[in-house]
Amino acid sequence: MATARDSGLEALEKLKSTEPPVFLAPSSISEDARVASQYLFTKLKPYNPKSPFDKLLVDGFDAEQIWQQIDMQSQPLLSNLRQELGALLGDGNEDAEKLRMPRYKDFFGGKKETKMTFNDGIEDEEAGNENQGNGRLSTHEKDLVKLQSKIKQMEKANLDPKHWTMQGEISAAKRPKNSALEVDLDFEHNARPAPVITEEVTASLEEMIKSRIIEARFDDVQRAPSLPTNSKREAKELDDSKSKKGLAELYEEEYVQKSNPAFAPATFSDELKKEASMLFKKLCLKLDALSHFHFTPKPVIQEMSIQTNVPAIAMEEVAPVAVSDAAMLAPEEIFAGKGNIKDESELTQDERKRRRAKKKRKFKAEAAGQPVKKAPKRKPVDEKEPKGSVVERCLLIQ
Amino acid sequence: MAESIEMEIQTATEAAAKPNFKPLKAHEMSDGKVQFRKVSVPPNRYSPLKKAWLDIYTPVYDQMKVDIRMNLKSRKVELKTRADTSDVSNLQKSADFVHAFMLGFDIPDAVSLLRVDELYVESFEIKDVKTLKGEHLSRAIGRLSGKGGKTKFAIENSTKTRIVIADTRIHILGAFSNIKVARNSLCSLIMGSPAGKVYSKLRSVSAILA
């Protein structure tokens, strides 16, 4: 590095010392000039960080190309220097370092100039004034300017062709090559992305497995059994018998079902369901009775039926369901004899006579070895009937 | 003179006021002419008509307020509007009802034509669907009705229609969309698809219909 610098200085000195007419004569001076310019280039390098070249490339390049490189470096440098100079002249207080910092203007051009272009449209008078143009504008005018610029921007945005990412559905052929690589595409996945398996992940997993084996902990999470989401769709039975209802009734039912389902008549399947639930309740009651002797209240089975011949006491008695209630009947319920049974003292004369006649008939039949004949059918006994008639009947029997 | 002109103007303005016409009654339409319909009775429906005459007569005469009589000479049932017929469409409805009975529909089914709007009778022949002859034709008819009318009743019940199969003629009574479903299944039966296949299709369709 030091040698290059020395040789550069040397070359510069040599160039200085030579007379201008000698430049035209062919000599080693061109070599010197190249070295000198290279030296100068590297010297200027720190003042222009944006330059694309680290150093002046000399070997194998002709003069034109070298000039090009120098131009590329010096152009921004010159403007920079000019600006610094102006700042020094205008405001001596500012620090040199601060001035050297790159400015907005350097990157994006003069802000004021662009503003002036907007001003042109509005007021011709102030077009000439560069710096004081903004200062003179009233607030309203400033607003107008702002608005105008905004409108222009929006119009431009509207007129310009849209970026392909904003054009909706697009195929690879329609967008520029490799353009999808540069864009952060945001779209929804419907599945969780697979975890990226790195060495750390496997290592941690293995470690966990090992530690669990060492601890003898095998309490893996049990997979919850999935509940059947919906019952199997019941196959609809096609009724292949002649319909009992007329077509008008069918349509009427359908209409009622649609308009107010509360009043709709029960369908065939409803009735079946009701019957099935009733049967199941009854079965449950019986199974309960068989399985335990503790008292369980009877489920309410709604059935419209009037039960006769149920002793009142059975409803109040708290007895196991399985215990027979046959023994709980009243005596007259157990004895199924017909007619009114009377005591000896209660019998009338008529009745006593009939009883005796019956006895005699039975005795006679037994003696003859024949089945007992029934007493001939009697007319209902009338109070007003004369006594003689009874005697007659007795005679007839005999 | 001036007064008379004024009077005239006044009467004119009165006449120009909004008139209040009452709606025409049914018998006042078509200049009060009585409207007729005649439905011919095929010979095979003569005795059923005789038997069911009262069932036909009562709804037509009492509910629809249409006069009805059997013309024995021309063998036609004649219908006529009355002065107290409430609706113009009653006559046509009654005629449709009688006609449906003539086609072979039962009275309780045919009565639905009187009670429900938007019910239609559609008729077609087996040969409209496919030209079948001899045994093929009789087998097709057998497929349509099924054993003891099973297939026919299944189609009727699932599509809420009524079907009459009279030799090669088929009549369907029902709402428009229902007729369509029933006709489709009947046609596929005529074309030769087995009853089971038609049933399974009917099941899915009737689930949508209901």
Coordinates of C-alpha atoms in Angstrom, one line a residue:
Chain A
M1 CA 0.0 0.0 0.0
A2 CA 2.8 2.3 1.0
T3 CA 4.7 1.5 -2.1
A4 CA 1.7 2.3 -4.3
R5 CA 1.3 5.6 -2.6
D6 CA 5.0 6.4 -3.0
S7 CA 5.0 5.5 -6.7
G8 CA 1.8 7.5 -7.1
L9 CA 3.4 10.6 -5.6
E10 CA 6.5 10.0 -7.7
A11 CA 4.5 9.8 -10.8
L12 CA 2.6 13.0 -10.0
E13 CA 5.9 14.8 -9.4
K14 CA 7.2 13.5 -12.7
L15 CA 4.1 14.7 -14.5
K16 CA 4.4 18.1 -12.9
S17 CA 8.0 18.5 -13.9
T18 CA 7.5 17.5 -17.6
E19 CA 6.8 20.2 -20.1
P20 CA 3.5 20.1 -21.9
P21 CA 4.9 19.7 -25.4
V22 CA 6.5 16.4 -24.2
F23 CA 3.1 14.9 -23.6
L24 CA 2.6 14.4 -27.3
A25 CA 5.8 12.6 -27.8
P26 CA 5.6 8.8 -27.2
S27 CA 7.3 8.0 -24.0
S28 CA 6.7 6.2 -20.7
I29 CA 4.8 9.3 -19.5
S30 CA 1.5 7.6 -20.2
E31 CA 2.3 4.9 -17.6
D32 CA 3.1 7.6 -15.1
A33 CA -0.1 9.4 -15.9
R34 CA -2.1 6.3 -15.2
V35 CA -0.4 5.6 -11.9
A36 CA -0.9 9.3 -10.9
S37 CA -4.6 9.2 -11.8
Q38 CA -5.0 6.0 -9.9
Y39 CA -3.4 7.6 -6.9
L40 CA -5.7 10.6 -7.1
F41 CA -8.7 8.3 -7.5
T42 CA -8.0 6.4 -4.4
K43 CA -7.3 9.6 -2.5
L44 CA -10.7 10.9 -3.4
K45 CA -12.4 7.7 -2.6
P46 CA -13.3 8.3 1.0
Y47 CA -15.2 11.5 0.0
N48 CA -17.4 9.8 -2.3
P49 CA -18.7 6.5 -0.6
K50 CA -21.3 6.0 -3.3
S51 CA -18.8 5.4 -6.1
P52 CA -19.0 1.9 -7.5
F53 CA -15.3 1.4 -7.9
D54 CA -12.8 0.8 -5.1
K55 CA -9.9 2.0 -7.2
L56 CA -9.2 3.1 -10.7
L57 CA -9.0 0.1 -13.0
V58 CA -6.2 0.9 -15.4
D59 CA -4.7 -2.4 -16.8
G60 CA -6.1 -3.2 -20.2
F61 CA -8.4 -0.2 -20.4
D62 CA -8.0 2.5 -22.9
A63 CA -8.0 6.2 -22.1
E64 CA -11.7 6.6 -22.9
Q65 CA -12.8 4.0 -20.4
I66 CA -10.5 5.4 -17.7
W67 CA -12.1 8.8 -18.2
Q68 CA -15.5 7.3 -17.9
Q69 CA -14.6 5.8 -14.5
I70 CA -13.2 9.1 -13.3
D71 CA -16.3 10.9 -14.5
M72 CA -18.5 8.5 -12.6
Q73 CA -16.7 9.3 -9.4
S74 CA -16.2 13.0 -9.8
Q75 CA -19.7 13.9 -10.9
P76 CA -21.4 13.5 -7.6
L77 CA -18.3 14.6 -5.8
L78 CA -18.3 17.9 -7.7
S79 CA -21.9 18.6 -6.9
N80 CA -21.2 17.7 -3.3
L81 CA -18.3 20.1 -3.1
R82 CA -20.3 22.9 -4.7
Q83 CA -23.0 22.5 -2.2
E84 CA -20.6 22.5 0.7
L85 CA -19.0 25.6 -0.6
G86 CA -22.3 27.3 -0.9
A87 CA -23.2 26.3 2.6
L88 CA -19.9 27.6 3.9
L89 CA -20.5 30.9 2.2
G90 CA -24.1 31.2 3.3
D91 CA -23.8 29.9 6.9
G92 CA -20.4 29.8 8.4
N93 CA -21.7 28.4 11.7
E94 CA -22.6 25.0 10.4
D95 CA -20.2 22.2 11.0
A96 CA -18.2 20.9 8.1
E97 CA -19.0 17.4 9.2
K98 CA -22.7 18.0 9.3
L99 CA -22.6 19.3 5.8
R100 CA -20.7 16.3 4.5
M101 CA -23.6 14.1 5.6
P102 CA -25.7 12.9 2.6
R103 CA -28.9 14.9 2.3
Y104 CA -32.3 14.2 1.1
K105 CA -31.6 16.3 -1.9
D106 CA -28.7 14.2 -3.0
F107 CA -30.9 11.1 -3.1
F108 CA -34.1 12.4 -4.5
G109 CA -33.3 15.7 -6.1
G110 CA -34.4 19.2 -5.1
K111 CA -37.7 19.3 -3.2
K112 CA -38.2 22.9 -4.0
E113 CA -37.9 22.4 -7.7
T114 CA -40.7 19.9 -7.7
K115 CA -42.8 22.3 -5.7
M116 CA -42.2 25.0 -8.2
T117 CA -43.5 22.9 -10.9
F118 CA -46.8 22.6 -9.1
N119 CA -46.8 26.3 -8.5
D120 CA -46.5 26.9 -12.2
G121 CA -50.0 25.8 -12.9
I122 CA -51.5 28.1 -10.3
E123 CA -49.6 31.3 -10.3
D124 CA -47.3 32.5 -13.0
E125 CA -45.9 35.4 -11.1
E126 CA -44.1 33.3 -8.5
A127 CA -42.7 30.8 -11.0
G128 CA -39.4 32.7 -11.2
N129 CA -38.8 32.8 -7.4
E130 CA -37.1 29.8 -6.2
N131 CA -36.7 30.0 -2.5
Q132 CA -39.2 32.6 -1.5
G133 CA -42.1 31.2 -3.6
N134 CA -43.3 29.0 -0.7
G135 CA -43.0 31.7 1.8
R136 CA -45.3 34.0 -0.1
L137 CA -48.1 31.5 -0.5
S138 CA -51.1 32.0 1.7
T139 CA -52.4 29.0 3.8
H140 CA -55.3 28.5 1.4
E141 CA -52.9 28.4 -1.5
K142 CA -50.7 26.0 0.3
D143 CA -53.7 23.8 0.9
L144 CA -54.6 24.1 -2.8
V145 CA -51.1 23.1 -3.7
K146 CA -51.2 20.1 -1.4
L147 CA -54.5 19.1 -2.7
Q148 CA -53.4 19.4 -6.3
S149 CA -50.3 17.3 -5.6
K150 CA -52.5 14.7 -4.0
I151 CA -54.9 14.6 -6.9
K152 CA -52.0 14.2 -9.3
Q153 CA -50.6 11.4 -7.3
M154 CA -53.9 9.6 -7.2
E155 CA -54.5 10.1 -10.9
K156 CA -51.1 8.7 -11.6
A157 CA -51.7 5.8 -9.4
N158 CA -55.0 5.1 -11.2
L159 CA -53.6 5.5 -14.7
D160 CA -50.5 3.5 -14.2
P161 CA -50.7 -0.2 -14.8
K162 CA -51.2 -2.0 -11.6
H163 CA -48.5 -4.2 -10.1
W164 CA -49.2 -7.8 -10.8
T165 CA -49.7 -8.6 -7.1
M166 CA -52.7 -6.3 -7.2
Q167 CA -54.2 -7.7 -10.3
G168 CA -56.0 -10.6 -8.8
E169 CA -55.6 -14.1 -10.2
I170 CA -52.5 -14.4 -12.3
S171 CA -50.7 -17.1 -14.0
A172 CA -46.9 -17.6 -14.2
A173 CA -46.9 -16.6 -17.9
K174 CA -48.5 -13.3 -17.1
R175 CA -46.2 -12.0 -14.5
P176 CA -42.5 -11.2 -14.9
K177 CA -40.0 -14.1 -14.5
N178 CA -39.0 -14.9 -10.9
S179 CA -41.2 -12.1 -9.6
A180 CA -42.9 -14.4 -7.1
L181 CA -39.7 -15.0 -5.3
E182 CA -39.4 -11.3 -4.4
V183 CA -42.9 -10.9 -3.0
D184 CA -44.0 -11.9 0.4
L185 CA -47.1 -13.8 -0.7
D186 CA -49.8 -14.0 1.9
F187 CA -52.4 -16.7 1.4
E188 CA -54.4 -18.9 3.7
H189 CA -53.6 -22.5 4.3
N190 CA -56.2 -24.9 5.4
A191 CA -53.8 -27.2 7.0
R192 CA -51.3 -26.6 9.7
P193 CA -47.8 -26.4 8.0
A194 CA -45.6 -29.4 8.8
P195 CA -43.1 -28.6 11.5
V196 CA -39.6 -28.0 10.2
I197 CA -37.5 -30.9 11.4
T198 CA -34.1 -29.7 12.4
E199 CA -31.4 -31.5 14.3
E200 CA -32.3 -29.7 17.5
V201 CA -35.9 -30.8 17.2
T202 CA -35.0 -34.4 16.9
A203 CA -32.4 -34.1 19.6
S204 CA -34.9 -32.6 22.0
L205 CA -37.5 -35.2 21.1
E206 CA -35.0 -38.0 21.7
E207 CA -34.0 -36.5 24.9
M208 CA -37.5 -36.3 26.1
I209 CA -38.1 -39.9 25.1
K210 CA -35.0 -41.0 26.9
S211 CA -35.8 -39.1 30.1
R212 CA -39.3 -40.5 30.1
I213 CA -38.0 -44.0 29.7
I214 CA -35.6 -43.4 32.6
E215 CA -38.3 -42.1 34.8
A216 CA -40.6 -44.9 33.6
R217 CA -43.3 -42.4 32.8
F218 CA -45.5 -43.8 30.1
D219 CA -48.5 -41.5 30.6
D220 CA -49.1 -40.7 27.0
V221 CA -52.2 -38.6 26.3
Q222 CA -55.0 -40.9 25.5
R223 CA -56.8 -40.0 22.3
A224 CA -60.3 -39.0 23.1
P225 CA -62.8 -41.3 21.4
S226 CA -64.6 -39.3 18.8
L227 CA -68.3 -39.2 19.4
P228 CA -70.5 -40.2 16.6
T229 CA -71.4 -36.8 15.1
N230 CA -74.8 -37.7 13.8
S231 CA -76.8 -40.8 13.9
K232 CA -77.1 -43.0 10.9
R233 CA -79.6 -41.6 8.4
E234 CA -82.7 -43.6 8.7
A235 CA -83.7 -45.3 5.5
K236 CA -87.0 -44.0 4.5
E237 CA -89.5 -46.8 4.1
L238 CA -91.6 -46.6 1.0
D239 CA -95.2 -47.4 1.9
D240 CA -96.4 -49.7 -0.8
S241 CA -100.0 -50.2 0.3
K242 CA -103.0 -48.3 -0.9
S243 CA -103.3 -45.0 0.8
K244 CA -106.2 -44.7 3.1
K245 CA -106.4 -40.9 2.7
G246 CA -107.6 -39.0 -0.3
L247 CA -105.3 -36.8 -2.2
A248 CA -107.0 -33.7 -0.9
E249 CA -106.4 -34.8 2.7
L250 CA -102.7 -35.3 1.9
Y251 CA -102.3 -31.9 0.5
E252 CA -104.3 -30.4 3.4
E253 CA -102.0 -32.1 5.9
E254 CA -98.9 -30.9 4.1
Y255 CA -100.3 -27.3 4.1
V256 CA -101.1 -27.5 7.8
Q257 CA -97.6 -28.9 8.5
K258 CA -96.1 -25.9 6.6
S259 CA -98.3 -23.2 8.1
N260 CA -98.4 -24.2 11.7
P261 CA -96.7 -27.4 12.7
A262 CA -98.0 -27.3 16.2
F263 CA -101.5 -28.2 15.1
A264 CA -100.4 -30.8 12.5
P265 CA -101.8 -34.3 13.0
A266 CA -99.3 -36.8 14.2
T267 CA -97.7 -38.6 11.4
F268 CA -97.2 -42.4 11.1
S269 CA -93.6 -42.2 12.4
D270 CA -94.6 -40.0 15.3
E271 CA -97.1 -42.6 16.5
L272 CA -94.6 -45.3 16.1
K273 CA -92.1 -43.4 18.2
K274 CA -94.7 -42.7 20.9
E275 CA -95.6 -46.4 21.1
A276 CA -92.0 -47.4 21.2
S277 CA -91.2 -45.1 24.1
M278 CA -94.2 -46.3 26.0
L279 CA -93.1 -49.9 25.6
F280 CA -89.6 -49.1 26.7
K281 CA -90.9 -47.3 29.8
K282 CA -92.9 -50.3 30.7
L283 CA -90.0 -52.6 30.2
C284 CA -87.7 -50.4 32.3
L285 CA -90.3 -50.5 35.1
K286 CA -90.3 -54.3 35.0
L287 CA -86.5 -54.5 34.9
D288 CA -86.2 -52.1 37.8
A289 CA -88.6 -54.2 39.8
L290 CA -86.6 -57.4 39.1
S291 CA -83.2 -55.8 39.9
H292 CA -84.0 -54.3 43.3
F293 CA -86.6 -54.2 46.0
H294 CA -86.3 -50.6 46.9
F295 CA -89.1 -48.4 46.2
T296 CA -89.0 -46.5 43.0
P297 CA -91.8 -44.3 41.9
K298 CA -93.6 -45.5 38.8
P299 CA -92.8 -43.3 35.8
V300 CA -95.6 -41.3 34.5
I301 CA -97.0 -43.2 31.6
Q302 CA -99.6 -41.0 30.1
E303 CA -102.3 -43.2 28.9
M304 CA -105.9 -42.3 28.8
S305 CA -107.5 -45.3 30.4
I306 CA -109.8 -45.6 33.4
Q307 CA -108.9 -48.5 35.6
T308 CA -111.8 -50.1 37.4
N309 CA -111.6 -52.6 40.2
V310 CA -108.6 -51.1 41.8
P311 CA -108.7 -51.0 45.5
A312 CA -108.2 -47.5 46.8
I313 CA -105.7 -48.7 49.3
A314 CA -103.3 -50.0 46.6
M315 CA -102.6 -46.5 45.5
E316 CA -101.6 -45.3 49.0
E317 CA -99.7 -48.4 50.0
V318 CA -96.0 -48.1 49.7
A319 CA -95.0 -51.5 48.7
P320 CA -92.3 -52.9 46.5
V321 CA -93.3 -53.0 42.9
A322 CA -92.6 -56.6 42.5
V323 CA -94.8 -57.7 45.4
S324 CA -98.0 -59.2 44.2
D325 CA -101.0 -57.1 45.2
A326 CA -103.4 -60.1 44.8
A327 CA -103.6 -60.5 48.6
M328 CA -104.5 -56.9 49.1
L329 CA -107.9 -57.2 47.5
A330 CA -111.1 -56.8 49.6
P331 CA -113.0 -60.0 50.4
E332 CA -115.8 -59.3 47.9
E333 CA -113.2 -58.9 45.2
I334 CA -111.7 -62.3 46.0
F335 CA -115.0 -64.1 46.2
A336 CA -116.5 -64.1 42.8
G337 CA -119.8 -65.7 43.9
K338 CA -122.9 -64.3 42.3
G339 CA -126.2 -63.3 43.9
N340 CA -126.6 -62.2 47.4
I341 CA -125.6 -64.6 50.0
K342 CA -128.0 -64.6 52.9
D343 CA -127.8 -65.9 56.4
E344 CA -130.4 -68.4 57.7
S345 CA -132.2 -65.7 59.6
E346 CA -132.4 -63.5 56.6
L347 CA -134.1 -66.0 54.3
T348 CA -137.7 -65.5 53.4
Q349 CA -140.1 -68.4 53.3
D350 CA -140.0 -68.5 49.5
E351 CA -136.3 -68.8 49.5
R352 CA -136.3 -71.5 52.1
K353 CA -138.7 -73.5 50.0
R354 CA -136.6 -73.1 46.9
R355 CA -133.5 -74.2 48.7
R356 CA -135.3 -77.3 49.9
A357 CA -136.6 -78.1 46.4
K358 CA -133.1 -77.8 45.0
K359 CA -131.7 -80.1 47.7
K360 CA -134.4 -82.7 46.9
R361 CA -133.8 -82.5 43.2
K362 CA -130.1 -83.0 43.7
F363 CA -130.7 -86.0 46.0
K364 CA -133.0 -87.6 43.4
A365 CA -130.6 -87.1 40.6
E366 CA -127.9 -88.7 42.5
A367 CA -130.1 -91.7 43.3
A368 CA -131.0 -92.1 39.6
G369 CA -127.3 -91.6 38.5
Q370 CA -128.2 -88.7 36.1
P371 CA -126.8 -85.3 35.9
V372 CA -128.5 -82.6 37.9
K373 CA -131.3 -81.0 36.0
K374 CA -131.5 -77.3 36.2
A375 CA -134.5 -75.6 37.7
P376 CA -136.9 -74.4 35.1
K377 CA -136.5 -70.8 34.3
R378 CA -138.5 -68.7 36.6
K379 CA -140.3 -65.5 36.0
P380 CA -139.1 -62.7 38.3
V381 CA -140.8 -63.1 41.5
D382 CA -143.7 -60.7 41.8
E383 CA -145.0 -59.7 45.2
K384 CA -148.5 -59.6 44.0
E385 CA -148.4 -63.1 42.7
P386 CA -150.9 -65.3 44.4
K387 CA -149.6 -68.1 46.7
G388 CA -151.2 -70.8 44.7
S389 CA -149.0 -70.2 41.7
V390 CA -145.9 -71.1 43.8
V391 CA -147.5 -74.4 44.8
E392 CA -148.4 -75.1 41.2
R393 CA -144.8 -74.5 40.2
C394 CA -143.6 -76.8 42.9
L395 CA -145.9 -79.5 41.6
L396 CA -144.7 -79.0 38.1
I397 CA -141.1 -79.5 39.3
Q398 CA -142.1 -82.7 40.9
Chain B
M1 CA -130.0 30.8 -20.9
A2 CA -126.9 31.4 -18.8
E3 CA -128.5 29.4 -16.0
S4 CA -129.1 26.4 -18.1
I5 CA -125.5 26.4 -19.3
E6 CA -124.4 26.5 -15.6
M7 CA -126.6 23.6 -14.8
E8 CA -125.2 21.6 -17.7
I9 CA -121.6 22.2 -16.5
Q10 CA -122.6 21.2 -13.0
T11 CA -124.1 17.9 -14.1
A12 CA -121.1 17.2 -16.3
T13 CA -118.7 17.7 -13.3
E14 CA -120.9 15.4 -11.2
A15 CA -120.8 12.8 -13.9
A16 CA -117.0 13.1 -14.2
A17 CA -116.6 12.1 -10.5
K18 CA -115.1 8.7 -9.8
P19 CA -117.6 6.0 -10.6
N20 CA -118.2 3.3 -8.2
F21 CA -118.7 0.0 -10.0
K22 CA -119.3 -3.1 -8.0
P23 CA -117.4 -6.2 -9.2
L24 CA -119.4 -8.4 -11.5
K25 CA -120.9 -11.5 -10.2
A26 CA -120.1 -14.8 -11.9
H27 CA -123.4 -15.1 -13.6
E28 CA -123.2 -11.5 -14.8
M29 CA -120.1 -12.1 -16.8
S30 CA -120.5 -12.9 -20.5
D31 CA -123.7 -11.0 -20.5
G32 CA -125.4 -13.3 -18.1
K33 CA -125.2 -16.2 -20.5
V34 CA -125.3 -19.6 -18.8
Q35 CA -122.1 -21.5 -19.4
F36 CA -122.0 -25.2 -20.1
R37 CA -119.6 -28.0 -19.9
K38 CA -120.1 -31.6 -21.1
V39 CA -118.1 -34.5 -20.0
S40 CA -118.6 -37.7 -22.0
V41 CA -118.9 -41.0 -20.1
P42 CA -117.0 -43.9 -21.5
P43 CA -119.0 -47.2 -21.5
N44 CA -116.7 -48.8 -18.9
R45 CA -117.4 -46.0 -16.4
Y46 CA -121.2 -46.1 -16.8
S47 CA -122.0 -48.3 -13.9
P48 CA -119.3 -46.8 -11.5
L49 CA -120.9 -43.4 -12.3
K50 CA -124.3 -44.8 -11.4
K51 CA -123.0 -46.1 -8.1
A52 CA -121.0 -43.0 -7.2
W53 CA -123.5 -40.5 -8.5
L54 CA -124.4 -39.0 -5.1
D55 CA -120.8 -38.5 -4.2
I56 CA -120.3 -36.6 -7.4
Y57 CA -123.5 -34.7 -7.3
T58 CA -123.3 -33.4 -3.7
P59 CA -120.0 -31.5 -3.8
V60 CA -120.7 -30.2 -7.3
Y61 CA -124.2 -29.0 -6.5
D62 CA -123.8 -27.9 -2.9
Q63 CA -120.2 -26.6 -2.6
M64 CA -119.4 -25.5 -6.1
K65 CA -123.0 -24.3 -6.8
V66 CA -123.0 -25.8 -10.3
D67 CA -125.9 -27.6 -11.8
I68 CA -125.2 -31.1 -12.9
R69 CA -127.1 -33.8 -14.7
M70 CA -126.6 -37.0 -16.6
N71 CA -127.9 -36.9 -20.1
L72 CA -128.7 -40.6 -20.8
K73 CA -129.3 -40.1 -24.5
S74 CA -126.0 -38.6 -25.3
R75 CA -124.3 -40.4 -22.5
K76 CA -122.7 -37.2 -21.2
V77 CA -122.6 -35.4 -17.8
E78 CA -123.7 -31.9 -18.3
L79 CA -122.7 -29.0 -16.1
K80 CA -124.2 -25.6 -16.0
T81 CA -123.6 -22.4 -14.0
R82 CA -126.2 -21.0 -11.7
A83 CA -127.2 -17.5 -10.7
D84 CA -125.6 -18.1 -7.3
T85 CA -122.4 -19.6 -8.6
S86 CA -119.7 -17.8 -6.5
D87 CA -116.7 -18.1 -8.8
V88 CA -116.3 -18.4 -12.5
S89 CA -113.7 -21.1 -12.2
N90 CA -116.1 -23.4 -10.3
L91 CA -117.6 -24.7 -13.5
Q92 CA -114.2 -25.7 -14.9
K93 CA -113.2 -27.2 -11.6
S94 CA -116.3 -29.3 -11.5
A95 CA -115.8 -30.4 -15.1
D96 CA -112.2 -31.4 -14.3
F97 CA -113.5 -33.3 -11.3
V98 CA -116.0 -35.3 -13.3
H99 CA -113.5 -35.9 -16.0
A100 CA -111.0 -37.2 -13.5
F101 CA -113.6 -39.6 -12.3
M102 CA -114.2 -40.7 -15.9
L103 CA -110.5 -41.4 -16.2
G104 CA -110.7 -43.8 -13.3
F105 CA -109.6 -41.8 -10.2
D106 CA -111.4 -42.5 -7.0
I107 CA -113.9 -40.0 -5.7
P108 CA -111.8 -38.9 -2.6
D109 CA -108.8 -38.3 -4.9
A110 CA -110.8 -36.6 -7.6
V111 CA -112.4 -34.3 -5.1
S112 CA -109.0 -32.8 -4.4
L113 CA -109.4 -31.1 -7.8
L114 CA -112.3 -29.1 -6.4
R115 CA -110.5 -28.3 -3.1
V116 CA -107.0 -27.6 -4.0
D117 CA -105.8 -25.3 -6.8
E118 CA -102.7 -26.2 -8.8
L119 CA -103.6 -29.8 -9.2
Y120 CA -103.4 -31.3 -12.7
V121 CA -104.2 -34.5 -14.5
E122 CA -101.5 -35.6 -16.9
S123 CA -102.0 -38.4 -19.4
F124 CA -99.6 -40.3 -21.6
E125 CA -99.4 -43.6 -23.3
I126 CA -96.7 -46.3 -23.0
K127 CA -96.0 -46.1 -26.7
D128 CA -95.1 -42.4 -26.2
V129 CA -92.2 -43.5 -24.1
K130 CA -91.1 -46.6 -25.9
T131 CA -92.7 -48.7 -28.7
L132 CA -93.3 -52.0 -27.0
K133 CA -95.3 -54.9 -28.5
G134 CA -96.8 -58.1 -27.4
E135 CA -95.3 -59.7 -24.3
H136 CA -92.9 -56.8 -23.8
L137 CA -95.9 -54.4 -23.5
S138 CA -97.7 -56.5 -21.0
R139 CA -94.6 -57.0 -18.9
A140 CA -94.1 -53.2 -18.9
I141 CA -97.6 -52.7 -17.6
G142 CA -96.9 -55.4 -15.0
R143 CA -93.7 -53.6 -14.0
L144 CA -95.6 -50.4 -13.6
S145 CA -98.2 -51.7 -11.2
G146 CA -96.1 -54.4 -9.5
K147 CA -97.4 -57.3 -7.5
G148 CA -100.9 -56.3 -6.2
G149 CA -100.2 -52.7 -7.2
K150 CA -97.3 -52.4 -4.9
T151 CA -95.0 -50.4 -7.2
K152 CA -97.9 -48.1 -8.2
F153 CA -98.8 -47.4 -4.6
A154 CA -95.2 -46.9 -3.6
I155 CA -94.8 -44.2 -6.3
E156 CA -98.2 -42.7 -5.4
N157 CA -97.3 -42.5 -1.7
S158 CA -93.8 -41.1 -2.1
T159 CA -94.7 -38.5 -4.7
K160 CA -98.2 -37.5 -3.3
T161 CA -99.9 -38.3 -6.6
R162 CA -102.5 -40.7 -7.8
I163 CA -101.9 -42.9 -10.8
V164 CA -104.4 -44.7 -13.0
I165 CA -103.1 -47.3 -15.3
A166 CA -105.8 -48.1 -17.9
D167 CA -104.3 -50.6 -20.3
T168 CA -101.6 -48.7 -22.1
R169 CA -102.8 -45.3 -21.0
I170 CA -101.5 -43.7 -17.8
H171 CA -103.1 -40.8 -16.0
I172 CA -101.3 -39.0 -13.1
L173 CA -103.1 -36.6 -10.8
G174 CA -101.1 -34.3 -8.6
A175 CA -99.2 -31.0 -8.2
F176 CA -97.0 -30.1 -11.1
S177 CA -93.6 -30.9 -9.5
N178 CA -95.0 -34.1 -8.1
I179 CA -96.3 -35.2 -11.4
K180 CA -92.9 -34.7 -12.9
V181 CA -91.3 -37.0 -10.3
A182 CA -93.9 -39.7 -10.7
R183 CA -93.7 -39.5 -14.5
N184 CA -90.0 -39.9 -14.4
S185 CA -90.1 -43.0 -12.3
L186 CA -92.9 -44.5 -14.4
C187 CA -91.0 -43.8 -17.6
S188 CA -87.9 -45.5 -16.2
L189 CA -90.0 -48.5 -15.3
I190 CA -91.4 -48.6 -18.9
M191 CA -87.8 -48.3 -20.2
G192 CA -87.1 -51.5 -18.3
S193 CA -85.3 -50.5 -15.1
P194 CA -86.1 -52.8 -12.1
A195 CA -88.4 -51.6 -9.4
G196 CA -85.7 -51.6 -6.7
K197 CA -83.7 -49.1 -8.6
V198 CA -86.7 -46.9 -9.1
Y199 CA -87.5 -47.2 -5.4
S200 CA -84.0 -46.0 -4.3
K201 CA -84.3 -43.0 -6.7
L202 CA -87.7 -42.2 -5.3
R203 CA -86.4 -42.3 -1.8
S204 CA -83.8 -39.7 -2.5
V205 CA -86.2 -37.6 -4.5
S206 CA -89.0 -37.7 -1.9
A207 CA -86.5 -36.7 0.8
I208 CA -85.9 -33.6 -1.2
L209 CA -89.6 -33.0 -2.0
A210 CA -90.7 -33.4 1.7

